[in-house]
Amino acid sequence: MAQDIEARIIGIIAEQAVLEPGDVSGDQTLEDLGIDSLGLVEVIFAIEEAFDISVPFNANDPTESEFDISSVRAIIDAVTGLVAEQKG
Amino acid sequence: MSHVRRVVITGAGTVNALGASVAETMAAMKEGRCGIGPLDFPDVDRLTIRIGAQIRDYDPEAHFNRQQIALYDRFTQFALLSAREALGQSGLSFSGALADRSGVILGNSGGGLGTLDDNYRTVYEEGKNRVHPFVVPKLMNNAAASQVSMEWNLRGPSFTVASACASSNHAMGQALLMIRSGLADVMVTGGSEAMLCFGGIKAWEGLRVMSKDACRPFSANRNGMVQGEGAAVYVFEDYEHARARGAEILAEVAGFSMTADAADIVMPSRQGAARAISGAMKDAGLNPEDVGYINAHGTGTAANDKVESAAVADAFGHHADRVMISSTKSMHGHIIGGTGAVELVAALMALNEGVIAPTIGYEEPDPECALDVVPNVAREAEVSAVLSNAFAFGGLNAVIALKKAP
């Protein structure tokens, strides 16, 4: 289950970055991957749709939102938590 | 170069969450009253954003007959009511040659979104296969301008301008240029918006730039914009024409400038905004030290307020520390295509009543917005020239400069 979430999120981020999933790693930031603010909003939308969850994120202050987007790993962990919380 | 005609304002009208007239709106701005509250419309429980500056206790039947209500979306009704107040004040009526040389240019972004929302519900949710016959003439973006032209027999240059949050500043700019160029003598202008419906807010939620709790422009803890609704309409008139008939003049529309960032569809540009601000001052023959007040675009988003502050600093130089700047969106919300028009009420109040509208909801200074934002409480001050900023999604900027009546 956890690996499935990881693979799907990496797939979503890779698609947004126009990269192969194999080129996306946990320590990268969205900035490293060339994903801008609009791209980020699209990634969050895709995650919400894929997992049928609601992601608490306000673009006015991404660093202080409850949803940690500081790296690919952080996003995977945050989504894993949200899935457990909202679908568990 | 031939003599450039001067343009003055001889009438003003508005309806918004702060009041159903210019006088009521100015009174609310002086008090620093907040028009933002819980939204009330169908399916609001399916939204994550549930606040807005909605016009309360509004009764269409008090102003329009049954046939008119069937044809007028809320954004058209607000425009017509504002036009009635403005034209009533101006004392003008239109027939013969003056009718042919007078027009109406209004700003608007969403058109009849409420009409669209209601009728999509009818066909998609309720599964009906028939909608009211007037859906198209009711929802089209030019409905408001057209209905104003019909109610007042304005037969000259008339159309609608859509440039998102700068729509009504662009519209008023076109009205100014229309009179300056000699194509018209009187222009009825401003803007209108009624986006507070399920579909309207649902679309905005997607961008994640809206606040769930309050609009706090320039405050370090700001967390997004809050939408409002309403309209404001003005009578722009050739100065000689107004003087010849002894009209009361509210202000001179002294300058206008528009620029495009040509950069990003949502992120604002410091340069694009600064060029528009400088351009409006130049067009009006003003130096930064002549300008006492700026009505900010001031949306309360992280990006806008920071970029706007930097742009003002660029355009004003040392005088940026002295000029007062406030965002009245903190009170009437962001009225999108009508916002610049409603905000011009604050500009007129500064010039004519010597009161600067406050930026309410201001809680924490932000070093990136280090201007005098007139926090929370209105201030008495004599000013002789003011600016009103509008910077739209899509990077389209429009700034208007007003001077005290000549």
Tab-separated table of C-alpha atoms in Angstrom:
chain	number	residue	atom	x	y	z
A	1	MET	CA	0.000	0.000	0.000
A	2	ALA	CA	2.724	2.444	1.049
A	3	GLN	CA	4.786	1.588	-2.000
A	4	ASP	CA	1.748	1.946	-4.176
A	5	ILE	CA	1.182	5.487	-2.861
A	6	GLU	CA	4.827	6.326	-3.447
A	7	ALA	CA	4.774	5.028	-7.021
A	8	ARG	CA	1.577	6.885	-7.868
A	9	ILE	CA	2.823	10.179	-6.438
A	10	ILE	CA	6.126	9.872	-8.250
A	11	GLY	CA	4.135	9.156	-11.397
A	12	ILE	CA	2.067	12.322	-10.907
A	13	ILE	CA	5.125	14.483	-10.206
A	14	ALA	CA	7.062	12.964	-13.100
A	15	GLU	CA	4.211	13.668	-15.487
A	16	GLN	CA	4.070	17.296	-14.345
A	17	ALA	CA	7.840	17.656	-14.697
A	18	VAL	CA	7.797	15.890	-18.083
A	19	LEU	CA	10.301	13.308	-16.800
A	20	GLU	CA	10.384	9.531	-16.498
A	21	PRO	CA	9.360	8.268	-13.024
A	22	GLY	CA	12.849	6.774	-12.688
A	23	ASP	CA	14.317	10.300	-12.870
A	24	VAL	CA	12.376	11.500	-9.819
A	25	SER	CA	13.857	10.791	-6.382
A	26	GLY	CA	12.724	11.476	-2.841
A	27	ASP	CA	15.343	14.078	-1.982
A	28	GLN	CA	14.494	16.350	-4.898
A	29	THR	CA	12.422	19.504	-4.435
A	30	LEU	CA	9.715	20.548	-6.868
A	31	GLU	CA	11.947	23.445	-7.791
A	32	ASP	CA	14.736	20.992	-8.692
A	33	LEU	CA	12.252	19.308	-10.982
A	34	GLY	CA	11.282	22.577	-12.656
A	35	ILE	CA	7.738	22.607	-11.250
A	36	ASP	CA	6.491	26.191	-10.699
A	37	SER	CA	3.586	27.483	-8.600
A	38	LEU	CA	0.953	26.621	-11.192
A	39	GLY	CA	2.514	23.178	-11.652
A	40	LEU	CA	2.364	22.653	-7.893
A	41	VAL	CA	-1.357	23.449	-7.810
A	42	GLU	CA	-1.859	20.936	-10.617
A	43	VAL	CA	0.137	18.279	-8.740
A	44	ILE	CA	-2.023	18.780	-5.647
A	45	PHE	CA	-5.183	18.564	-7.720
A	46	ALA	CA	-3.959	15.329	-9.335
A	47	ILE	CA	-3.118	13.871	-5.902
A	48	GLU	CA	-6.567	14.764	-4.568
A	49	GLU	CA	-8.195	13.116	-7.563
A	50	ALA	CA	-5.969	10.015	-7.480
A	51	PHE	CA	-6.469	9.282	-3.773
A	52	ASP	CA	-9.884	10.870	-3.285
A	53	ILE	CA	-8.559	12.999	-0.439
A	54	SER	CA	-8.576	16.683	0.436
A	55	VAL	CA	-5.132	18.305	0.703
A	56	PRO	CA	-4.858	21.329	3.021
A	57	PHE	CA	-2.750	23.716	0.983
A	58	ASN	CA	-2.832	27.485	0.548
A	59	ALA	CA	-0.649	28.899	-2.220
A	60	ASN	CA	-0.287	32.149	-0.286
A	61	ASP	CA	2.057	30.490	2.150
A	62	PRO	CA	3.224	27.109	0.861
A	63	THR	CA	5.909	26.790	3.537
A	64	GLU	CA	3.447	27.238	6.380
A	65	SER	CA	0.601	25.169	4.978
A	66	GLU	CA	-0.211	22.027	6.939
A	67	PHE	CA	0.878	20.105	3.851
A	68	ASP	CA	4.680	19.719	3.607
A	69	ILE	CA	5.938	20.152	0.038
A	70	SER	CA	9.604	20.683	0.820
A	71	SER	CA	10.666	17.555	-1.109
A	72	VAL	CA	9.218	14.624	-3.041
A	73	ARG	CA	9.708	12.471	0.086
A	74	ALA	CA	7.876	15.019	2.237
A	75	ILE	CA	4.934	14.999	-0.175
A	76	ILE	CA	4.809	11.189	-0.168
A	77	ASP	CA	4.824	11.130	3.650
A	78	ALA	CA	2.189	13.829	3.879
A	79	VAL	CA	-0.102	12.094	1.408
A	80	THR	CA	0.403	8.748	3.160
A	81	GLY	CA	-0.721	10.428	6.381
A	82	LEU	CA	-3.718	12.053	4.730
A	83	VAL	CA	-4.794	8.783	3.107
A	84	ALA	CA	-4.606	6.997	6.472
A	85	GLU	CA	-6.485	9.820	8.159
A	86	GLN	CA	-9.179	10.345	5.541
A	87	LYS	CA	-9.605	6.838	4.105
A	88	GLY	CA	-8.534	4.694	7.068
B	1	MET	CA	-0.596	68.825	-31.373
B	2	SER	CA	-4.221	69.752	-31.113
B	3	HIS	CA	-5.754	70.694	-27.784
B	4	VAL	CA	-6.417	67.615	-25.667
B	5	ARG	CA	-9.837	67.678	-24.066
B	6	ARG	CA	-9.980	67.427	-20.281
B	7	VAL	CA	-12.326	64.881	-18.720
B	8	VAL	CA	-14.184	65.228	-15.436
B	9	ILE	CA	-16.512	63.082	-13.327
B	10	THR	CA	-19.999	64.529	-12.887
B	11	GLY	CA	-21.798	61.582	-11.330
B	12	ALA	CA	-21.045	58.509	-9.239
B	13	GLY	CA	-23.089	55.521	-8.151
B	14	THR	CA	-22.435	52.178	-6.516
B	15	VAL	CA	-23.949	49.145	-4.889
B	16	ASN	CA	-21.691	46.760	-2.992
B	17	ALA	CA	-21.528	44.946	0.348
B	18	LEU	CA	-20.775	48.230	2.145
B	19	GLY	CA	-23.803	50.097	0.899
B	20	ALA	CA	-26.379	50.793	-1.772
B	21	SER	CA	-25.026	54.249	-2.687
B	22	VAL	CA	-21.831	56.293	-2.760
B	23	ALA	CA	-22.790	58.002	0.508
B	24	GLU	CA	-23.404	54.702	2.314
B	25	THR	CA	-20.189	53.216	0.936
B	26	MET	CA	-18.117	56.221	2.004
B	27	ALA	CA	-19.688	56.117	5.466
B	28	ALA	CA	-18.710	52.447	5.788
B	29	MET	CA	-15.177	53.138	4.555
B	30	LYS	CA	-14.792	55.941	7.099
B	31	GLU	CA	-15.883	53.576	9.865
B	32	GLY	CA	-13.637	50.805	8.556
B	33	ARG	CA	-16.622	48.500	8.431
B	34	CYS	CA	-16.102	44.986	7.051
B	35	GLY	CA	-18.640	43.731	4.514
B	36	ILE	CA	-17.244	40.199	4.540
B	37	GLY	CA	-19.248	37.407	6.151
B	38	PRO	CA	-20.541	33.868	5.643
B	39	LEU	CA	-21.669	33.223	2.050
B	40	ASP	CA	-25.303	32.359	1.541
B	41	PHE	CA	-26.306	30.583	-1.681
B	42	PRO	CA	-27.216	27.042	-2.816
B	43	ASP	CA	-24.574	24.325	-2.265
B	44	VAL	CA	-22.300	26.595	-0.187
B	45	ASP	CA	-21.763	23.555	2.080
B	46	ARG	CA	-19.838	21.905	-0.780
B	47	LEU	CA	-17.277	24.718	-0.828
B	48	THR	CA	-14.097	24.962	1.237
B	49	ILE	CA	-14.180	28.775	0.897
B	50	ARG	CA	-17.357	30.010	2.598
B	51	ILE	CA	-16.820	33.734	3.148
B	52	GLY	CA	-17.341	36.714	0.874
B	53	ALA	CA	-18.601	40.286	0.724
B	54	GLN	CA	-22.117	39.482	-0.417
B	55	ILE	CA	-24.752	42.183	-0.845
B	56	ARG	CA	-27.280	41.481	1.896
B	57	ASP	CA	-31.005	42.169	1.974
B	58	TYR	CA	-31.054	42.836	-1.752
B	59	ASP	CA	-34.538	42.766	-3.249
B	60	PRO	CA	-34.603	42.934	-7.067
B	61	GLU	CA	-38.359	43.546	-7.014
B	62	ALA	CA	-37.798	46.849	-5.244
B	63	HIS	CA	-36.010	48.136	-8.360
B	64	PHE	CA	-37.152	46.140	-11.391
B	65	ASN	CA	-40.367	44.708	-12.779
B	66	ARG	CA	-40.978	41.036	-13.486
B	67	GLN	CA	-40.010	41.256	-17.179
B	68	GLN	CA	-36.796	43.075	-16.326
B	69	ILE	CA	-35.822	40.564	-13.648
B	70	ALA	CA	-36.284	37.775	-16.214
B	71	LEU	CA	-33.713	39.536	-18.422
B	72	TYR	CA	-31.243	40.984	-15.908
B	73	ASP	CA	-28.598	38.867	-14.226
B	74	ARG	CA	-27.416	40.161	-10.852
B	75	PHE	CA	-24.343	41.821	-12.436
B	76	THR	CA	-26.634	43.749	-14.804
B	77	GLN	CA	-28.940	44.790	-11.974
B	78	PHE	CA	-26.012	46.154	-9.964
B	79	ALA	CA	-24.776	48.099	-12.999
B	80	LEU	CA	-28.220	49.567	-13.706
B	81	LEU	CA	-28.696	50.653	-10.090
B	82	SER	CA	-25.257	52.261	-9.995
B	83	ALA	CA	-25.914	54.015	-13.318
B	84	ARG	CA	-29.214	55.390	-11.999
B	85	GLU	CA	-27.444	56.964	-9.029
B	86	ALA	CA	-24.584	58.345	-11.148
B	87	LEU	CA	-26.754	59.751	-13.920
B	88	GLY	CA	-29.227	61.123	-11.406
B	89	GLN	CA	-26.421	63.060	-9.775
B	90	SER	CA	-25.075	64.312	-13.109
B	91	GLY	CA	-28.454	65.787	-14.067
B	92	LEU	CA	-27.943	64.646	-17.655
B	93	SER	CA	-30.566	63.235	-19.962
B	94	PHE	CA	-29.863	62.047	-23.467
B	95	SER	CA	-31.591	62.911	-26.706
B	96	GLY	CA	-30.637	64.110	-30.173
B	97	ALA	CA	-26.979	64.902	-30.811
B	98	LEU	CA	-25.887	64.390	-27.193
B	99	ALA	CA	-27.350	60.858	-27.190
B	100	ASP	CA	-25.356	60.050	-30.315
B	101	ARG	CA	-22.169	61.398	-28.723
B	102	SER	CA	-22.594	59.556	-25.424
B	103	GLY	CA	-21.857	55.909	-24.717
B	104	VAL	CA	-21.290	53.312	-22.040
B	105	ILE	CA	-18.194	51.208	-21.417
B	106	LEU	CA	-18.302	48.821	-18.482
B	107	GLY	CA	-15.810	46.335	-17.136
B	108	ASN	CA	-16.831	42.830	-16.248
B	109	SER	CA	-15.102	39.473	-16.055
B	110	GLY	CA	-17.543	36.668	-15.325
B	111	GLY	CA	-20.669	37.869	-17.104
B	112	GLY	CA	-23.873	36.291	-15.880
B	113	LEU	CA	-22.181	33.559	-13.874
B	114	GLY	CA	-25.201	33.156	-11.619
B	115	THR	CA	-27.398	32.623	-14.676
B	116	LEU	CA	-24.910	30.101	-16.057
B	117	ASP	CA	-24.738	28.311	-12.714
B	118	ASP	CA	-28.524	28.124	-12.333
B	119	ASN	CA	-29.051	26.822	-15.854
B	120	TYR	CA	-26.220	24.287	-15.749
B	121	ARG	CA	-27.902	22.978	-12.615
B	122	THR	CA	-31.159	22.725	-14.530
B	123	VAL	CA	-29.738	20.724	-17.429
B	124	TYR	CA	-26.969	18.712	-15.752
B	125	GLU	CA	-28.189	18.124	-12.219
B	126	GLU	CA	-31.945	18.171	-12.654
B	127	GLY	CA	-31.690	16.534	-16.070
B	128	LYS	CA	-34.145	18.936	-17.677
B	129	ASN	CA	-33.889	19.517	-21.388
B	130	ARG	CA	-35.261	23.028	-21.503
B	131	VAL	CA	-33.921	26.338	-20.150
B	132	HIS	CA	-35.453	29.791	-19.957
B	133	PRO	CA	-35.446	31.523	-23.380
B	134	PHE	CA	-33.453	34.520	-22.105
B	135	VAL	CA	-30.389	32.665	-20.863
B	136	VAL	CA	-28.094	34.076	-23.551
B	137	PRO	CA	-29.143	37.758	-23.425
B	138	LYS	CA	-28.986	37.495	-19.640
B	139	LEU	CA	-25.547	35.942	-19.283
B	140	MET	CA	-23.599	37.669	-22.054
B	141	ASN	CA	-20.819	39.900	-20.726
B	142	ASN	CA	-22.115	42.956	-22.564
B	143	ALA	CA	-25.622	42.636	-21.096
B	144	ALA	CA	-24.962	45.252	-18.413
B	145	ALA	CA	-23.506	47.830	-20.810
B	146	SER	CA	-26.323	47.216	-23.286
B	147	GLN	CA	-29.076	47.514	-20.681
B	148	VAL	CA	-27.561	50.760	-19.363
B	149	SER	CA	-27.428	52.110	-22.926
B	150	MET	CA	-31.110	51.236	-23.401
B	151	GLU	CA	-32.299	52.645	-20.085
B	152	TRP	CA	-30.548	55.980	-20.755
B	153	ASN	CA	-30.653	56.234	-24.579
B	154	LEU	CA	-26.854	56.261	-24.889
B	155	ARG	CA	-26.315	55.803	-28.618
B	156	GLY	CA	-22.573	56.387	-29.022
B	157	PRO	CA	-19.512	54.150	-28.513
B	158	SER	CA	-20.494	51.323	-26.174
B	159	PHE	CA	-18.970	47.978	-25.280
B	160	THR	CA	-17.682	45.780	-22.466
B	161	VAL	CA	-14.082	45.325	-21.391
B	162	ALA	CA	-12.875	42.046	-19.894
B	163	SER	CA	-9.415	41.974	-18.358
B	164	ALA	CA	-10.133	40.033	-15.158
B	165	CYS	CA	-9.359	42.121	-12.072
B	166	ALA	CA	-8.423	45.191	-14.143
B	167	SER	CA	-11.614	45.173	-16.257
B	168	SER	CA	-13.234	48.257	-14.812
B	169	ASN	CA	-10.010	50.290	-14.711
B	170	HIS	CA	-9.461	49.400	-18.355
B	171	ALA	CA	-13.091	50.317	-19.080
B	172	MET	CA	-12.782	53.707	-17.386
B	173	GLY	CA	-9.527	54.266	-19.246
B	174	GLN	CA	-11.285	53.632	-22.555
B	175	ALA	CA	-14.035	56.060	-21.560
B	176	LEU	CA	-11.413	58.715	-20.795
B	177	LEU	CA	-9.682	58.163	-24.139
B	178	MET	CA	-13.020	58.204	-25.971
B	179	ILE	CA	-13.764	61.705	-24.693
B	180	ARG	CA	-10.199	62.963	-25.045
B	181	SER	CA	-10.129	61.847	-28.665
B	182	GLY	CA	-13.385	63.627	-29.443
B	183	LEU	CA	-15.366	60.479	-30.251
B	184	ALA	CA	-17.781	61.179	-27.402
B	185	ASP	CA	-18.749	63.994	-25.031
B	186	VAL	CA	-20.177	61.913	-22.189
B	187	MET	CA	-19.286	58.345	-21.225
B	188	VAL	CA	-21.021	56.255	-18.607
B	189	THR	CA	-18.359	53.912	-17.272
B	190	GLY	CA	-17.238	51.648	-14.452
B	191	GLY	CA	-17.787	47.973	-13.873
B	192	SER	CA	-19.860	45.257	-12.337
B	193	GLU	CA	-19.476	41.689	-11.072
B	194	ALA	CA	-21.656	39.037	-9.430
B	195	MET	CA	-19.484	35.949	-9.079
B	196	LEU	CA	-20.686	34.808	-5.673
B	197	CYS	CA	-22.369	31.565	-6.666
B	198	PHE	CA	-21.354	27.932	-6.275
B	199	GLY	CA	-19.613	27.617	-9.643
B	200	GLY	CA	-17.945	31.004	-9.345
B	201	ILE	CA	-16.295	30.225	-6.015
B	202	LYS	CA	-15.637	26.567	-6.824
B	203	ALA	CA	-13.518	27.624	-9.794
B	204	TRP	CA	-11.484	30.041	-7.658
B	205	GLU	CA	-10.936	27.449	-4.928
B	206	GLY	CA	-8.893	25.428	-7.385
B	207	LEU	CA	-6.122	28.026	-7.519
B	208	ARG	CA	-5.767	27.928	-3.725
B	209	VAL	CA	-5.293	31.657	-3.405
B	210	MET	CA	-8.463	32.371	-1.421
B	211	SER	CA	-8.571	32.949	2.320
B	212	LYS	CA	-10.926	30.909	4.479
B	213	ASP	CA	-11.075	33.493	7.258
B	214	ALA	CA	-10.334	37.127	6.287
B	215	CYS	CA	-8.847	39.563	3.796
B	216	ARG	CA	-5.746	41.153	5.406
B	217	PRO	CA	-3.947	43.146	2.709
B	218	PHE	CA	-0.277	44.005	3.382
B	219	SER	CA	-0.386	42.240	6.766
B	220	ALA	CA	2.389	39.680	7.312
B	221	ASN	CA	-0.211	37.042	8.226
B	222	ARG	CA	-2.358	37.583	5.115
B	223	ASN	CA	-3.461	34.336	3.557
B	224	GLY	CA	-5.401	35.140	0.445
B	225	MET	CA	-8.150	37.059	-1.264
B	226	VAL	CA	-11.837	37.197	-0.417
B	227	GLN	CA	-14.372	37.855	-3.133
B	228	GLY	CA	-17.082	40.474	-3.147
B	229	GLU	CA	-19.792	41.548	-5.561
B	230	GLY	CA	-21.293	44.769	-6.786
B	231	ALA	CA	-20.804	47.611	-9.211
B	232	ALA	CA	-19.854	51.239	-9.497
B	233	VAL	CA	-20.653	53.529	-12.394
B	234	TYR	CA	-19.467	57.069	-13.145
B	235	VAL	CA	-20.365	59.797	-15.574
B	236	PHE	CA	-17.239	60.955	-17.386
B	237	GLU	CA	-17.786	64.210	-19.240
B	238	ASP	CA	-15.847	66.624	-21.395
B	239	TYR	CA	-14.787	69.418	-19.011
B	240	GLU	CA	-16.016	72.223	-21.281
B	241	HIS	CA	-19.353	70.454	-21.696
B	242	ALA	CA	-19.727	70.048	-17.937
B	243	ARG	CA	-18.688	73.639	-17.252
B	244	ALA	CA	-21.041	75.039	-19.878
B	245	ARG	CA	-24.027	73.419	-18.185
B	246	GLY	CA	-22.861	74.314	-14.686
B	247	ALA	CA	-22.503	70.710	-13.563
B	248	GLU	CA	-21.052	69.794	-10.181
B	249	ILE	CA	-17.632	68.304	-10.837
B	250	LEU	CA	-16.473	65.507	-8.513
B	251	ALA	CA	-12.921	65.166	-9.868
B	252	GLU	CA	-10.802	65.376	-12.974
B	253	VAL	CA	-9.810	62.106	-14.629
B	254	ALA	CA	-6.304	63.347	-15.190
B	255	GLY	CA	-4.362	60.321	-16.327
B	256	PHE	CA	-4.417	56.694	-17.292
B	257	SER	CA	-1.898	54.055	-18.184
B	258	MET	CA	-2.047	50.411	-19.141
B	259	THR	CA	0.740	47.864	-19.493
B	260	ALA	CA	1.120	44.123	-19.988
B	261	ASP	CA	3.632	42.059	-17.999
B	262	ALA	CA	4.043	39.612	-20.893
B	263	ALA	CA	5.365	37.188	-18.300
B	264	ASP	CA	3.048	34.874	-16.353
B	265	ILE	CA	-0.667	34.090	-16.421
B	266	VAL	CA	-1.117	34.428	-12.652
B	267	MET	CA	2.045	35.765	-10.991
B	268	PRO	CA	2.261	39.583	-10.992
B	269	SER	CA	5.305	41.475	-12.220
B	270	ARG	CA	6.939	44.326	-10.331
B	271	GLN	CA	8.083	45.945	-13.561
B	272	GLY	CA	4.725	45.750	-15.311
B	273	ALA	CA	2.961	47.283	-12.307
B	274	ALA	CA	5.611	49.994	-11.833
B	275	ARG	CA	5.410	50.988	-15.498
B	276	ALA	CA	1.634	51.352	-15.235
B	277	ILE	CA	1.899	53.491	-12.072
B	278	SER	CA	4.577	55.739	-13.575
B	279	GLY	CA	2.673	55.951	-16.826
B	280	ALA	CA	-0.506	57.181	-15.148
B	281	MET	CA	1.424	59.882	-13.263
B	282	LYS	CA	3.156	60.976	-16.452
B	283	ASP	CA	-0.104	61.093	-18.404
B	284	ALA	CA	-1.631	63.232	-15.642
B	285	GLY	CA	1.388	65.530	-15.450
B	286	LEU	CA	2.005	64.503	-11.835
B	287	ASN	CA	5.238	63.961	-9.961
B	288	PRO	CA	5.327	61.369	-7.158
B	289	GLU	CA	5.280	64.128	-4.499
B	290	ASP	CA	1.992	65.445	-5.958
B	291	VAL	CA	0.200	62.156	-5.240
B	292	GLY	CA	-1.191	61.905	-1.715
B	293	TYR	CA	-3.020	58.598	-1.855
B	294	ILE	CA	-3.029	55.350	-3.803
B	295	ASN	CA	-5.951	52.982	-3.730
B	296	ALA	CA	-4.021	49.722	-3.940
B	297	HIS	CA	-4.915	46.635	-5.872
B	298	GLY	CA	-4.090	45.022	-2.485
B	299	THR	CA	-5.735	41.629	-2.899
B	300	GLY	CA	-4.392	40.139	0.330
B	301	THR	CA	-2.487	37.398	-1.494
B	302	ALA	CA	1.140	36.819	-0.615
B	303	ALA	CA	2.278	37.576	-4.148
B	304	ASN	CA	0.231	40.650	-5.060
B	305	ASP	CA	0.861	42.743	-1.981
B	306	LYS	CA	4.599	42.141	-1.982
B	307	VAL	CA	4.963	42.884	-5.696
B	308	GLU	CA	2.652	45.912	-5.545
B	309	SER	CA	4.631	47.388	-2.626
B	310	ALA	CA	7.857	46.965	-4.567
B	311	ALA	CA	6.316	48.495	-7.685
B	312	VAL	CA	5.113	51.539	-5.726
B	313	ALA	CA	8.601	51.928	-4.272
B	314	ASP	CA	10.084	51.790	-7.772
B	315	ALA	CA	7.632	54.283	-9.233
B	316	PHE	CA	7.648	56.712	-6.274
B	317	GLY	CA	11.296	56.613	-5.202
B	318	HIS	CA	11.835	58.513	-1.910
B	319	HIS	CA	8.225	59.670	-1.857
B	320	ALA	CA	7.062	56.040	-1.378
B	321	ASP	CA	7.658	56.588	2.349
B	322	ARG	CA	5.206	59.495	2.416
B	323	VAL	CA	2.377	58.434	0.121
B	324	MET	CA	-0.613	56.770	1.801
B	325	ILE	CA	-1.801	53.530	0.229
B	326	SER	CA	-4.730	51.395	1.320
B	327	SER	CA	-6.671	48.398	0.107
B	328	THR	CA	-10.410	48.742	0.499
B	329	LYS	CA	-10.804	45.111	-0.650
B	330	SER	CA	-10.410	44.370	3.056
B	331	MET	CA	-13.934	45.829	3.417
B	332	HIS	CA	-15.849	45.238	0.147
B	333	GLY	CA	-13.929	42.174	-1.001
B	334	HIS	CA	-12.366	41.636	-4.405
B	335	ILE	CA	-15.108	42.530	-6.884
B	336	ILE	CA	-13.039	41.169	-9.803
B	337	GLY	CA	-14.283	42.926	-12.969
B	338	GLY	CA	-16.031	45.634	-10.941
B	339	THR	CA	-13.381	46.162	-8.321
B	340	GLY	CA	-11.534	49.157	-9.773
B	341	ALA	CA	-14.825	50.980	-10.173
B	342	VAL	CA	-15.921	50.406	-6.566
B	343	GLU	CA	-12.440	51.359	-5.367
B	344	LEU	CA	-12.650	54.686	-7.181
B	345	VAL	CA	-15.200	55.626	-4.500
B	346	ALA	CA	-12.298	55.646	-2.023
B	347	ALA	CA	-10.297	57.813	-4.422
B	348	LEU	CA	-13.153	60.337	-4.631
B	349	MET	CA	-13.545	60.272	-0.854
B	350	ALA	CA	-9.860	61.114	-0.426
B	351	LEU	CA	-10.112	64.063	-2.821
B	352	ASN	CA	-13.476	65.476	-1.809
B	353	GLU	CA	-13.931	64.577	1.847
B	354	GLY	CA	-10.312	64.578	2.980
B	355	VAL	CA	-10.632	61.084	4.429
B	356	ILE	CA	-8.347	58.196	3.494
B	357	ALA	CA	-10.071	54.803	3.646
B	358	PRO	CA	-8.206	52.328	5.862
B	359	THR	CA	-6.769	48.893	5.147
B	360	ILE	CA	-8.717	46.915	7.725
B	361	GLY	CA	-7.747	43.486	9.042
B	362	TYR	CA	-4.160	44.659	9.343
B	363	GLU	CA	-2.468	42.721	12.143
B	364	GLU	CA	1.271	42.335	11.577
B	365	PRO	CA	3.748	44.517	9.686
B	366	ASP	CA	5.410	42.827	6.723
B	367	PRO	CA	8.906	44.121	5.898
B	368	GLU	CA	8.138	43.362	2.246
B	369	CYS	CA	5.141	45.741	2.376
B	370	ALA	CA	6.799	48.611	4.231
B	371	LEU	CA	4.488	51.401	3.096
B	372	ASP	CA	1.994	53.572	4.989
B	373	VAL	CA	-1.021	51.319	4.444
B	374	VAL	CA	-3.357	53.394	6.678
B	375	PRO	CA	-3.897	50.410	8.975
B	376	ASN	CA	-7.360	49.714	10.377
B	377	VAL	CA	-8.510	53.300	10.984
B	378	ALA	CA	-9.480	55.943	8.423
B	379	ARG	CA	-7.337	59.071	8.430
B	380	GLU	CA	-8.058	62.713	7.717
B	381	ALA	CA	-5.707	64.165	5.129
B	382	GLU	CA	-5.819	66.783	2.397
B	383	VAL	CA	-4.797	65.337	-0.935
B	384	SER	CA	-5.042	66.886	-4.379
B	385	ALA	CA	-4.192	63.913	-6.579
B	386	VAL	CA	-4.701	60.166	-6.174
B	387	LEU	CA	-4.057	56.945	-8.064
B	388	SER	CA	-6.104	53.759	-8.274
B	389	ASN	CA	-4.266	50.544	-9.165
B	390	ALA	CA	-5.540	47.392	-10.828
B	391	PHE	CA	-3.277	44.480	-11.752
B	392	ALA	CA	-5.053	41.567	-13.368
B	393	PHE	CA	-4.416	37.876	-13.783
B	394	GLY	CA	-2.893	37.607	-17.198
B	395	GLY	CA	-0.504	40.433	-16.346
B	396	LEU	CA	-2.744	43.234	-17.598
B	397	ASN	CA	-2.327	46.409	-15.552
B	398	ALA	CA	-4.376	49.618	-15.548
B	399	VAL	CA	-3.847	52.650	-13.313
B	400	ILE	CA	-6.047	55.748	-13.156
B	401	ALA	CA	-5.038	59.166	-11.817
B	402	LEU	CA	-7.616	61.615	-10.438
B	403	LYS	CA	-7.116	65.244	-9.460
B	404	LYS	CA	-9.339	67.564	-7.474
B	405	ALA	CA	-12.030	69.235	-9.564
B	406	PRO	CA	-10.541	72.068	-11.664
